[in-house]
Short mmCIF file of C-alpha atoms and ligand atoms in Angstrom, two decimals:
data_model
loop_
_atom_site.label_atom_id
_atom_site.label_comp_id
_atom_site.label_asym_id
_atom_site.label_seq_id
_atom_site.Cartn_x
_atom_site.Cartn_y
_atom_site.Cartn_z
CA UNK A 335 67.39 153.62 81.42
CA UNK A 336 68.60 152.74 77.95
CA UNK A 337 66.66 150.70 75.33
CA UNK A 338 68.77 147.29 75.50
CA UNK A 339 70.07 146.36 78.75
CA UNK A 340 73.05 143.59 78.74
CA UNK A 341 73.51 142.33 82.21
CA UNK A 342 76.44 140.08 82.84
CA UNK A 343 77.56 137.71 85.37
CA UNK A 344 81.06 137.51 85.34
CA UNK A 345 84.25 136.80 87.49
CA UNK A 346 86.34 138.87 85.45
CA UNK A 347 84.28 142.19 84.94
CA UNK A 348 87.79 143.53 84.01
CA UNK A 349 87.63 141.77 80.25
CA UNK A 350 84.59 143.93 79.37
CA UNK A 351 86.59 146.71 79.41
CA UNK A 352 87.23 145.82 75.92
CA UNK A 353 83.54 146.83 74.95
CA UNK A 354 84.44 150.40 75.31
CA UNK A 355 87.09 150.57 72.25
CA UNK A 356 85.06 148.66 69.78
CA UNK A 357 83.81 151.64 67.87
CA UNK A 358 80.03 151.11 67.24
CA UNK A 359 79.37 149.37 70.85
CA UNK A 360 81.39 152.32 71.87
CA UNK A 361 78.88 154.55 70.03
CA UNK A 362 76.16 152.91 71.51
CA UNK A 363 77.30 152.93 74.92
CA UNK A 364 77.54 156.62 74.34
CA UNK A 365 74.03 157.26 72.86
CA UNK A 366 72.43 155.27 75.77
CA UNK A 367 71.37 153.13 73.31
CA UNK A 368 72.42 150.03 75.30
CA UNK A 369 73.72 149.47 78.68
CA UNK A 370 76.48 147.13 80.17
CA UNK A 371 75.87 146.02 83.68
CA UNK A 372 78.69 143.88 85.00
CA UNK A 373 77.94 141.42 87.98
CA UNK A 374 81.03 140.27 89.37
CA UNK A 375 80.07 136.85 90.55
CA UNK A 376 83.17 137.06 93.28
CA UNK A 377 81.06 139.74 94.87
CA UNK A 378 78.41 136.73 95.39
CA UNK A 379 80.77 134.19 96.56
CA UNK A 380 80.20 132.70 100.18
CA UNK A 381 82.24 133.44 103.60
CA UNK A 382 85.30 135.65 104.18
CA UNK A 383 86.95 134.11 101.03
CA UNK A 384 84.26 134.67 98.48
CA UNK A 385 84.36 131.36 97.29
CA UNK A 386 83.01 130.68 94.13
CA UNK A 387 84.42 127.60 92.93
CA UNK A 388 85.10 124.13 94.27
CA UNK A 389 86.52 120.51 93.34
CA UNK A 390 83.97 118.43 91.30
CA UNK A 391 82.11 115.73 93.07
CA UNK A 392 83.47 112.36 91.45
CA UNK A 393 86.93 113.21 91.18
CA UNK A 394 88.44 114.66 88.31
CA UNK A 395 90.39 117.85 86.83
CA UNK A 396 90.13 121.83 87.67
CA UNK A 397 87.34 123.51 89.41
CA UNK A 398 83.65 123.86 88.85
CA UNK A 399 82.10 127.00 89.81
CA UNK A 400 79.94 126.63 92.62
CA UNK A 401 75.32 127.12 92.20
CA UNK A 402 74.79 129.82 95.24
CA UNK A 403 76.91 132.77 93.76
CA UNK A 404 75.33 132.35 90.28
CA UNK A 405 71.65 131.91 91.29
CA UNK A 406 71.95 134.84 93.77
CA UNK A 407 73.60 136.93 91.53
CA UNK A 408 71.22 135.80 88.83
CA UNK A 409 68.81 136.83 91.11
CA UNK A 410 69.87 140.20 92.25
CA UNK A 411 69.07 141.52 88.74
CA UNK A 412 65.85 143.57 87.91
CA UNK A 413 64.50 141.84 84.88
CA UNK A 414 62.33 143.78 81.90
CA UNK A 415 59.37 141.70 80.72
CA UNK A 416 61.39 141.15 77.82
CA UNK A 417 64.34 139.46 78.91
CA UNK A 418 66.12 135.96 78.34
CA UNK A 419 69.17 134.62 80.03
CA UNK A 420 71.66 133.32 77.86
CA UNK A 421 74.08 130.59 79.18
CA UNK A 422 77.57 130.73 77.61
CA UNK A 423 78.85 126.85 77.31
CA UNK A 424 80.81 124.90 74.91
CA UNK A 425 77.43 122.10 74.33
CA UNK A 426 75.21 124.70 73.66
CA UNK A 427 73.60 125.83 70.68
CA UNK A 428 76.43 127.30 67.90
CA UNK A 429 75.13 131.13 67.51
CA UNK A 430 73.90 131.95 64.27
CA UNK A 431 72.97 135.73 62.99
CA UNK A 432 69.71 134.61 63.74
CA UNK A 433 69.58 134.33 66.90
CA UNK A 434 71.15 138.07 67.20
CA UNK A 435 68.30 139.22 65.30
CA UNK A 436 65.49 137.32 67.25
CA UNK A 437 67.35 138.54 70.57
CA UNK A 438 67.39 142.22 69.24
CA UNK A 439 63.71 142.92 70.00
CA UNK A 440 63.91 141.75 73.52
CA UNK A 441 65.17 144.78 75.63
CA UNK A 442 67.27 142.83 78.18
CA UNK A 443 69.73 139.86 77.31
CA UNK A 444 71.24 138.45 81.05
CA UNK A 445 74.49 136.63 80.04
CA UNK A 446 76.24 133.99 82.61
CA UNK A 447 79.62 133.67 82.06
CA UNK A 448 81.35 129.92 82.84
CA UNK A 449 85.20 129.58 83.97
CA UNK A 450 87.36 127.00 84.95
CA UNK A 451 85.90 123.37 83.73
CA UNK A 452 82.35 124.92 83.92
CA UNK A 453 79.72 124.95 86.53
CA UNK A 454 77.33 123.16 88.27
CA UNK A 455 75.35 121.26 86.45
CA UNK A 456 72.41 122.52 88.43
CA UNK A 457 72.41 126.90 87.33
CA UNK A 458 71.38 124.91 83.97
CA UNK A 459 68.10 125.51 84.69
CA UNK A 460 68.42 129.38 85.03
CA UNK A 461 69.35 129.60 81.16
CA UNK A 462 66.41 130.45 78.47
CA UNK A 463 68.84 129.19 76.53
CA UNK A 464 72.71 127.76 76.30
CA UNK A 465 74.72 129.32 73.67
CA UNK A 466 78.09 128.43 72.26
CA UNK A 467 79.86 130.59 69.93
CA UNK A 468 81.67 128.01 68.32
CA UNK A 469 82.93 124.11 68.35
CA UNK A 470 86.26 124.76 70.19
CA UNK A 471 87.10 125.88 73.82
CA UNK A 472 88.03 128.91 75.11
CA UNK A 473 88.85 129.59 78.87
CA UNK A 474 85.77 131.29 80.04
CA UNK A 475 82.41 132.81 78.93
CA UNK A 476 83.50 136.40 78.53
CA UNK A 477 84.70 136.81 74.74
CA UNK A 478 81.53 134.50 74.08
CA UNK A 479 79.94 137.30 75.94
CA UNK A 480 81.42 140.03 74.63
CA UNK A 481 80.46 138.31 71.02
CA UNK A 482 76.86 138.47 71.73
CA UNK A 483 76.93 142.01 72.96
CA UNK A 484 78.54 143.22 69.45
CA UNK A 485 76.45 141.13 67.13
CA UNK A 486 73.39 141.94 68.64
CA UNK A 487 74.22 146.17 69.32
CA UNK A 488 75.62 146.85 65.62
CA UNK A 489 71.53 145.54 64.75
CA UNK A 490 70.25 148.00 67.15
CA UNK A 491 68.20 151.29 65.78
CA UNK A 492 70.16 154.17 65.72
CA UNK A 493 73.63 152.16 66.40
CA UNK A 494 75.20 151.66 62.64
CA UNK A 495 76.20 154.91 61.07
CA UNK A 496 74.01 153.10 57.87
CA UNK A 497 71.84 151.21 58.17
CA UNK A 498 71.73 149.72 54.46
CA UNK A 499 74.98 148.05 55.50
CA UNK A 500 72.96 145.30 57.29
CA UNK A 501 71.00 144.75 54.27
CA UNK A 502 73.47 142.75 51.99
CA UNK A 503 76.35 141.38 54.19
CA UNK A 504 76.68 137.38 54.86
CA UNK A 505 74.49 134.97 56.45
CA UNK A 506 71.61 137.48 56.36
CA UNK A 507 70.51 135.79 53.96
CA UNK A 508 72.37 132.70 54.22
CA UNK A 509 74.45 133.70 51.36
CA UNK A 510 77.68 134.79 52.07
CA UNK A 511 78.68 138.77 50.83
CA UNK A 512 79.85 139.43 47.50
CA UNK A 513 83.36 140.73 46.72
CA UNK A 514 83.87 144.73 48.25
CA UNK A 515 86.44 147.35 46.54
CA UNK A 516 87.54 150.57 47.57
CA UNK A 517 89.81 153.01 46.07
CA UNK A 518 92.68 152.74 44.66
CA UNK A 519 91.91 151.27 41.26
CA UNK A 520 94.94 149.68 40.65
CA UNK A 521 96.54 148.23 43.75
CA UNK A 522 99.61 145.80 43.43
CA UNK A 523 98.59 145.49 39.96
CA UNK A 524 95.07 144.06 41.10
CA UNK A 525 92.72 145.66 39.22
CA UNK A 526 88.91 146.46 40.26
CA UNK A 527 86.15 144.83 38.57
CA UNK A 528 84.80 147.03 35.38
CA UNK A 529 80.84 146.63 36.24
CA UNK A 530 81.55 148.36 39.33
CA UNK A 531 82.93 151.53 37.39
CA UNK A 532 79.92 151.14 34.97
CA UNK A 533 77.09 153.22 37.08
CA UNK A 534 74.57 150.29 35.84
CA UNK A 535 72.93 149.36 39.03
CA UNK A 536 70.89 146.54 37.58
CA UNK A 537 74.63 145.08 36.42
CA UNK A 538 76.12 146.10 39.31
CA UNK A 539 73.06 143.98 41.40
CA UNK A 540 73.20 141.48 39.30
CA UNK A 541 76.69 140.96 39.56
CA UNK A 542 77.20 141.18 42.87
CA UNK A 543 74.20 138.49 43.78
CA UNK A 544 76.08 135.91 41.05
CA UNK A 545 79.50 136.73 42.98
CA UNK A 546 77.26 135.89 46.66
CA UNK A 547 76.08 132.58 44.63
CA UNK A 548 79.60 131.69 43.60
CA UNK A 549 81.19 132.28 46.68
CA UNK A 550 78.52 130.25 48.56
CA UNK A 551 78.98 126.97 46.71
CA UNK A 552 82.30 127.71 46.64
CA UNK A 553 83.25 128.10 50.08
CA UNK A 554 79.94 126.61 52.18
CA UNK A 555 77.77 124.85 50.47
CA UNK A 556 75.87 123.91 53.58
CA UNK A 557 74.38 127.51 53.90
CA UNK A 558 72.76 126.72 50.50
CA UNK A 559 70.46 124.42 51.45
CA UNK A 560 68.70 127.31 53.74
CA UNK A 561 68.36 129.62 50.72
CA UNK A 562 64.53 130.27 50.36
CA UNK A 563 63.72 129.26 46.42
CA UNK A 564 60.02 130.07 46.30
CA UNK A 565 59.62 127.03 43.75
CA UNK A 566 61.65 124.28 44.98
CA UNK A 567 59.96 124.98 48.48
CA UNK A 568 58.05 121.58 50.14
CA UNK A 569 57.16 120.19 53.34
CA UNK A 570 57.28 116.94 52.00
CA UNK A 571 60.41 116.47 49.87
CA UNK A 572 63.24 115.11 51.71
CA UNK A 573 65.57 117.42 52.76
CA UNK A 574 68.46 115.27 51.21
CA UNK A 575 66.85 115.84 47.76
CA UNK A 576 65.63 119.42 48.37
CA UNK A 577 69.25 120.49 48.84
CA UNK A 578 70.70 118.27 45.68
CA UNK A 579 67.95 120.43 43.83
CA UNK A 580 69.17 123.59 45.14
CA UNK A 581 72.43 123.28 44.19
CA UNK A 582 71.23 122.08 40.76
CA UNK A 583 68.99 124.93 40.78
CA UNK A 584 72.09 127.77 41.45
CA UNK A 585 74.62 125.72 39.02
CA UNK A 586 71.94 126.46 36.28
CA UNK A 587 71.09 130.34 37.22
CA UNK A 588 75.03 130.88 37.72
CA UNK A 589 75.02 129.82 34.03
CA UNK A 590 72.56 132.73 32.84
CA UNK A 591 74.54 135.69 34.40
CA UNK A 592 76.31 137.55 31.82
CA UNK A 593 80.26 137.30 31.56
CA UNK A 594 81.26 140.48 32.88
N1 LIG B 1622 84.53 121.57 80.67
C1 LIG B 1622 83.54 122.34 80.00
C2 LIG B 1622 84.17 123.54 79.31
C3 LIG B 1622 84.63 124.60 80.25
S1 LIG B 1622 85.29 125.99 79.47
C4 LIG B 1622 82.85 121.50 78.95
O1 LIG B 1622 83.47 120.59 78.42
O2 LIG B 1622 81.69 121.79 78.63
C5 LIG B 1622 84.94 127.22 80.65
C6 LIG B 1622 83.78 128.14 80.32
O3 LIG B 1622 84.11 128.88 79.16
C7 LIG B 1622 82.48 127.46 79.99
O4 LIG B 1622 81.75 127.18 81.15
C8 LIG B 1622 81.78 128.49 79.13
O5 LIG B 1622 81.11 129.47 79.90
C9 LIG B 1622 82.94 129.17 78.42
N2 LIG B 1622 83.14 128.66 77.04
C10 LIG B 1622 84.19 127.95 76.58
N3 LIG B 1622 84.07 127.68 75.28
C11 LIG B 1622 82.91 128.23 74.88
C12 LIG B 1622 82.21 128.27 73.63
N4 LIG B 1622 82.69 127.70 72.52
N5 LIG B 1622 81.04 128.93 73.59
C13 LIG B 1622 80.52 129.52 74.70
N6 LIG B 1622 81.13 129.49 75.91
C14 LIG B 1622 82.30 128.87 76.01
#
Protein backbone atom coordinates (compact mmCIF):
# COMPACT_ATOMS: atom_id res chain seq x y z
CA UNK A 1 0.00 0.00 0.00
CA UNK A 2 1.35 3.46 -0.67
CA UNK A 3 1.91 6.22 1.94
CA UNK A 4 -1.13 8.65 0.95
CA UNK A 5 -4.16 7.05 -0.20
CA UNK A 6 -6.78 9.44 -2.20
CA UNK A 7 -10.04 7.66 -2.46
CA UNK A 8 -12.68 9.24 -4.61
CA UNK A 9 -16.27 9.01 -5.12
CA UNK A 10 -17.08 9.98 -8.38
CA UNK A 11 -19.61 9.54 -11.33
CA UNK A 12 -17.17 10.35 -13.83
CA UNK A 13 -13.99 8.24 -12.84
CA UNK A 14 -13.07 8.98 -16.53
CA UNK A 15 -11.91 12.86 -15.61
CA UNK A 16 -9.16 11.51 -13.32
CA UNK A 17 -7.52 10.27 -16.07
CA UNK A 18 -6.06 13.62 -16.20
CA UNK A 19 -3.96 12.87 -12.93
CA UNK A 20 -1.74 10.66 -14.89
CA UNK A 21 -0.15 13.52 -17.28
CA UNK A 22 0.43 16.07 -14.62
CA UNK A 23 4.10 15.43 -14.21
CA UNK A 24 4.85 15.33 -10.42
CA UNK A 25 1.36 13.46 -9.48
CA UNK A 26 2.50 11.39 -12.36
CA UNK A 27 5.81 10.85 -10.53
CA UNK A 28 4.17 10.07 -7.53
CA UNK A 29 1.76 7.73 -8.83
CA UNK A 30 4.82 6.00 -10.14
CA UNK A 31 6.93 5.91 -6.90
CA UNK A 32 3.88 4.51 -4.95
CA UNK A 33 4.10 7.41 -3.15
CA UNK A 34 0.32 8.02 -3.34
CA UNK A 35 -2.53 6.10 -4.61
CA UNK A 36 -5.74 7.03 -6.61
CA UNK A 37 -8.72 4.88 -5.91
CA UNK A 38 -11.70 5.84 -8.02
CA UNK A 39 -15.29 4.88 -6.75
CA UNK A 40 -17.64 5.24 -9.43
CA UNK A 41 -20.75 6.18 -7.55
CA UNK A 42 -22.95 4.72 -10.73
CA UNK A 43 -21.59 1.38 -9.63
CA UNK A 44 -23.63 2.17 -6.23
CA UNK A 45 -26.72 3.38 -7.77
CA UNK A 46 -30.06 1.38 -7.01
CA UNK A 47 -32.10 -1.18 -9.37
CA UNK A 48 -31.44 -2.22 -12.98
CA UNK A 49 -30.86 1.50 -13.90
CA UNK A 50 -28.28 2.46 -11.36
CA UNK A 51 -29.97 5.38 -10.39
CA UNK A 52 -28.18 7.88 -8.71
CA UNK A 53 -29.95 10.98 -9.05
CA UNK A 54 -33.51 12.22 -8.73
CA UNK A 55 -35.86 15.44 -8.93
CA UNK A 56 -35.59 17.65 -5.76
CA UNK A 57 -38.37 17.48 -3.28
CA UNK A 58 -40.08 21.07 -3.46
CA UNK A 59 -39.94 21.59 -7.00
CA UNK A 60 -37.31 23.26 -8.70
CA UNK A 61 -34.37 22.93 -11.43
CA UNK A 62 -31.92 19.83 -12.43
CA UNK A 63 -31.27 16.83 -10.39
CA UNK A 64 -29.93 16.16 -6.94
CA UNK A 65 -27.93 13.17 -6.48
CA UNK A 66 -29.61 10.73 -4.48
CA UNK A 67 -28.08 9.65 -0.20
CA UNK A 68 -27.94 5.59 -0.69
CA UNK A 69 -25.21 5.44 -3.51
CA UNK A 70 -22.97 7.97 -1.67
CA UNK A 71 -23.23 6.59 1.90
CA UNK A 72 -22.74 3.00 0.59
CA UNK A 73 -20.06 3.84 -1.48
CA UNK A 74 -18.69 6.01 1.28
CA UNK A 75 -18.94 3.08 3.13
CA UNK A 76 -17.39 0.44 1.05
CA UNK A 77 -14.00 2.12 1.61
CA UNK A 78 -11.32 0.75 4.11
CA UNK A 79 -10.39 3.77 6.10
CA UNK A 80 -6.61 4.35 7.75
CA UNK A 81 -6.81 5.80 11.27
CA UNK A 82 -5.73 8.83 9.68
CA UNK A 83 -8.25 9.71 7.33
CA UNK A 84 -10.82 12.69 6.72
CA UNK A 85 -13.49 12.94 4.12
CA UNK A 86 -13.53 15.96 2.27
CA UNK A 87 -16.87 17.19 0.71
CA UNK A 88 -16.43 19.13 -2.56
CA UNK A 89 -19.34 22.00 -2.59
CA UNK A 90 -19.61 25.47 -3.73
CA UNK A 91 -20.66 26.79 0.38
CA UNK A 92 -17.87 25.21 1.74
CA UNK A 93 -14.80 26.41 3.11
CA UNK A 94 -12.47 28.32 0.14
CA UNK A 95 -9.14 25.99 0.24
CA UNK A 96 -6.21 27.67 1.37
CA UNK A 97 -2.40 26.15 1.18
CA UNK A 98 -3.09 25.47 4.58
CA UNK A 99 -5.31 23.20 4.61
CA UNK A 100 -3.04 21.09 1.96
CA UNK A 101 -0.41 21.17 4.44
CA UNK A 102 -2.54 20.16 7.57
CA UNK A 103 -4.13 17.34 5.23
CA UNK A 104 -0.57 16.14 4.17
CA UNK A 105 0.17 14.27 7.41
CA UNK A 106 -3.00 12.34 7.36
CA UNK A 107 -2.36 9.21 5.12
CA UNK A 108 -5.86 8.94 3.56
CA UNK A 109 -7.97 11.98 2.17
CA UNK A 110 -11.72 10.35 0.93
CA UNK A 111 -13.04 12.99 -1.55
CA UNK A 112 -16.98 13.04 -2.57
CA UNK A 113 -17.53 14.46 -5.67
CA UNK A 114 -21.13 16.54 -6.23
CA UNK A 115 -22.86 16.80 -9.85
CA UNK A 116 -25.82 18.13 -11.19
CA UNK A 117 -27.42 20.89 -8.63
CA UNK A 118 -25.72 18.96 -5.73
CA UNK A 119 -26.87 16.33 -3.40
CA UNK A 120 -28.85 15.52 -0.69
CA UNK A 121 -28.70 17.58 1.88
CA UNK A 122 -28.48 14.60 4.18
CA UNK A 123 -24.53 12.80 2.92
CA UNK A 124 -23.63 16.32 4.71
CA UNK A 125 -23.02 14.62 7.60
CA UNK A 126 -20.44 12.11 6.11
CA UNK A 127 -17.96 15.14 5.39
CA UNK A 128 -15.03 15.98 8.09
CA UNK A 129 -15.18 18.79 6.28
CA UNK A 130 -16.84 20.75 3.03
CA UNK A 131 -14.37 22.30 0.81
CA UNK A 132 -14.77 24.71 -2.04
CA UNK A 133 -12.02 25.60 -4.23
CA UNK A 134 -13.23 28.82 -5.09
CA UNK A 135 -16.37 31.45 -5.11
CA UNK A 136 -17.72 30.45 -8.59
CA UNK A 137 -19.40 27.21 -9.94
CA UNK A 138 -18.18 24.62 -11.81
CA UNK A 139 -20.26 21.55 -13.02
CA UNK A 140 -19.16 18.90 -10.67
CA UNK A 141 -16.67 18.02 -7.87
CA UNK A 142 -13.98 16.43 -9.97
CA UNK A 143 -11.46 19.35 -11.00
CA UNK A 144 -12.13 20.48 -7.25
CA UNK A 145 -10.96 17.01 -6.70
CA UNK A 146 -8.38 16.70 -8.84
CA UNK A 147 -7.13 20.27 -7.20
CA UNK A 148 -6.77 18.76 -3.86
CA UNK A 149 -4.97 15.72 -5.07
CA UNK A 150 -2.11 18.04 -6.75
CA UNK A 151 -1.76 20.57 -4.00
CA UNK A 152 -1.55 18.20 -1.42
CA UNK A 153 0.98 15.33 -3.53
CA UNK A 154 3.60 18.07 -4.85
CA UNK A 155 3.98 18.55 -0.51
CA UNK A 156 4.51 14.94 -0.17
CA UNK A 157 8.21 13.51 0.87
CA UNK A 158 10.00 12.28 -1.86
CA UNK A 159 7.40 13.80 -4.59
CA UNK A 160 9.16 17.34 -5.72
CA UNK A 161 12.38 16.82 -7.55
CA UNK A 162 13.53 19.82 -4.73
CA UNK A 163 12.37 20.21 -2.12
CA UNK A 164 13.68 23.91 -1.34
CA UNK A 165 11.15 24.90 -3.99
CA UNK A 166 8.35 24.72 -1.35
CA UNK A 167 10.27 26.88 0.87
CA UNK A 168 9.79 30.41 -0.75
CA UNK A 169 6.80 30.24 -3.21
CA UNK A 170 3.35 32.23 -2.36
CA UNK A 171 0.96 31.94 0.36
CA UNK A 172 3.44 29.81 2.35
CA UNK A 173 3.94 32.40 4.05
CA UNK A 174 1.13 34.50 3.20
CA UNK A 175 3.32 36.58 1.08
CA UNK A 176 3.05 36.15 -2.36
CA UNK A 177 6.59 34.94 -4.44
CA UNK A 178 9.00 37.35 -5.55
CA UNK A 179 9.79 38.00 -9.24
CA UNK A 180 11.65 34.54 -11.02
CA UNK A 181 14.20 34.89 -14.15
CA UNK A 182 15.69 32.42 -16.23
CA UNK A 183 18.03 32.64 -19.04
CA UNK A 184 18.19 34.55 -21.60
CA UNK A 185 19.44 37.84 -20.22
CA UNK A 186 18.08 39.99 -22.59
CA UNK A 187 14.69 38.89 -23.86
CA UNK A 188 12.51 41.33 -26.03
CA UNK A 189 14.72 43.91 -24.76
CA UNK A 190 13.61 43.06 -21.04
CA UNK A 191 16.46 42.97 -19.18
CA UNK A 192 17.12 40.79 -15.86
CA UNK A 193 17.53 42.40 -12.64
CA UNK A 194 21.48 43.18 -11.82
CA UNK A 195 21.40 41.83 -7.99
CA UNK A 196 20.54 38.59 -9.37
CA UNK A 197 23.87 38.49 -11.52
CA UNK A 198 25.73 39.85 -8.39
CA UNK A 199 26.44 36.31 -6.46
CA UNK A 200 25.57 38.42 -3.10
CA UNK A 201 23.14 36.16 -1.45
CA UNK A 202 22.39 38.48 1.43
CA UNK A 203 21.33 41.13 -1.62
CA UNK A 204 19.94 38.68 -3.52
CA UNK A 205 17.61 37.63 -0.09
CA UNK A 206 17.10 40.77 0.65
CA UNK A 207 15.86 41.72 -2.53
CA UNK A 208 13.79 39.18 -3.28
CA UNK A 209 11.79 39.40 0.34
CA UNK A 210 11.29 43.48 -0.51
CA UNK A 211 9.99 42.34 -4.13
CA UNK A 212 7.42 39.51 -1.96
CA UNK A 213 6.52 42.76 0.28
CA UNK A 214 5.85 44.92 -2.74
CA UNK A 215 3.99 42.61 -4.62
CA UNK A 216 1.79 41.76 -1.58
CA UNK A 217 0.47 45.26 -0.92
CA UNK A 218 0.42 45.66 -4.29
CA UNK A 219 -1.70 43.03 -5.53
CA UNK A 220 -3.51 41.54 -2.06
CA UNK A 221 -3.29 43.38 0.64
CA UNK A 222 -5.62 41.13 2.55
CA UNK A 223 -2.88 38.36 2.87
CA UNK A 224 -0.96 41.04 4.85
CA UNK A 225 -2.83 41.15 7.67
CA UNK A 226 -1.83 37.25 8.34
CA UNK A 227 1.90 38.07 8.15
CA UNK A 228 3.35 37.04 11.62
CA UNK A 229 5.30 40.45 12.93
CA UNK A 230 6.70 39.17 16.21
CA UNK A 231 6.18 42.85 17.67
CA UNK A 232 2.96 44.06 16.49
CA UNK A 233 1.54 40.57 17.67
CA UNK A 234 -1.68 40.90 20.41
CA UNK A 235 -4.60 39.09 21.49
CA UNK A 236 -6.15 42.10 22.43
CA UNK A 237 -5.74 44.75 19.73
CA UNK A 238 -8.47 44.84 17.33
CA UNK A 239 -7.90 43.21 14.36
CA UNK A 240 -9.04 46.38 12.35
CA UNK A 241 -6.08 48.27 13.91
CA UNK A 242 -3.60 45.35 13.96
CA UNK A 243 -3.81 45.21 10.17
CA UNK A 244 -3.69 49.31 9.64
CA UNK A 245 -0.37 48.76 11.72
CA UNK A 246 0.88 46.15 9.53
CA UNK A 247 0.64 47.84 6.58
CA UNK A 248 2.20 50.88 8.28
CA UNK A 249 4.73 48.62 9.55
CA UNK A 250 5.80 47.14 5.71
CA UNK A 251 5.35 50.82 4.06
CA UNK A 252 8.18 51.82 6.55
CA UNK A 253 10.61 48.57 6.14
CA UNK A 254 9.92 48.80 2.20
CA UNK A 255 11.54 52.25 2.75
CA UNK A 256 14.93 50.81 4.28
CA UNK A 257 15.72 48.31 1.41
CA UNK A 258 18.42 49.58 -0.67
CA UNK A 259 17.64 50.87 -4.35
CA UNK A 260 18.94 48.19 -6.34
N1 LIG B 1 -26.52 23.98 -6.60
C1 LIG B 1 -25.32 23.79 -5.86
C2 LIG B 1 -24.11 23.74 -6.78
C3 LIG B 1 -24.03 22.50 -7.58
S1 LIG B 1 -22.62 22.41 -8.59
C4 LIG B 1 -25.13 24.93 -4.89
O1 LIG B 1 -25.58 26.04 -5.17
O2 LIG B 1 -24.48 24.72 -3.85
C5 LIG B 1 -22.40 20.69 -8.69
C6 LIG B 1 -21.29 20.11 -7.85
O3 LIG B 1 -20.05 20.62 -8.32
C7 LIG B 1 -21.33 20.46 -6.39
O4 LIG B 1 -22.14 19.57 -5.68
C8 LIG B 1 -19.88 20.32 -5.98
O5 LIG B 1 -19.52 18.99 -5.68
C9 LIG B 1 -19.14 20.73 -7.25
N2 LIG B 1 -18.67 22.14 -7.20
C10 LIG B 1 -19.10 23.16 -7.96
N3 LIG B 1 -18.43 24.29 -7.69
C11 LIG B 1 -17.54 23.99 -6.72
C12 LIG B 1 -16.57 24.74 -6.00
N4 LIG B 1 -16.37 26.05 -6.22
N5 LIG B 1 -15.83 24.10 -5.08
C13 LIG B 1 -16.02 22.77 -4.82
N6 LIG B 1 -16.93 22.02 -5.47
C14 LIG B 1 -17.68 22.60 -6.40
Amino acid sequence: MSSFNFDVITLFPKAFELINNLGVITRALDKNLIDVNLHDLREYGEGSYRQVDDKPYGGGAGMVLKPEPIYKAHESIRKSSKSKTLLMTPQGKVLKQKDLVRWSTLDQIIIICGQYEGFDERIRCLADEEISIGDYVLSGGEIPAISIINGLTRLLPGTLGDPDSLVDESHNSSLLEYPQYTRPLIFKEMEVPNILLSGNHEQIRLWRERKMLERTLDRRKDLISKVQLKNLQSQETDQKVLNHLILLEIKNKLENYPDW
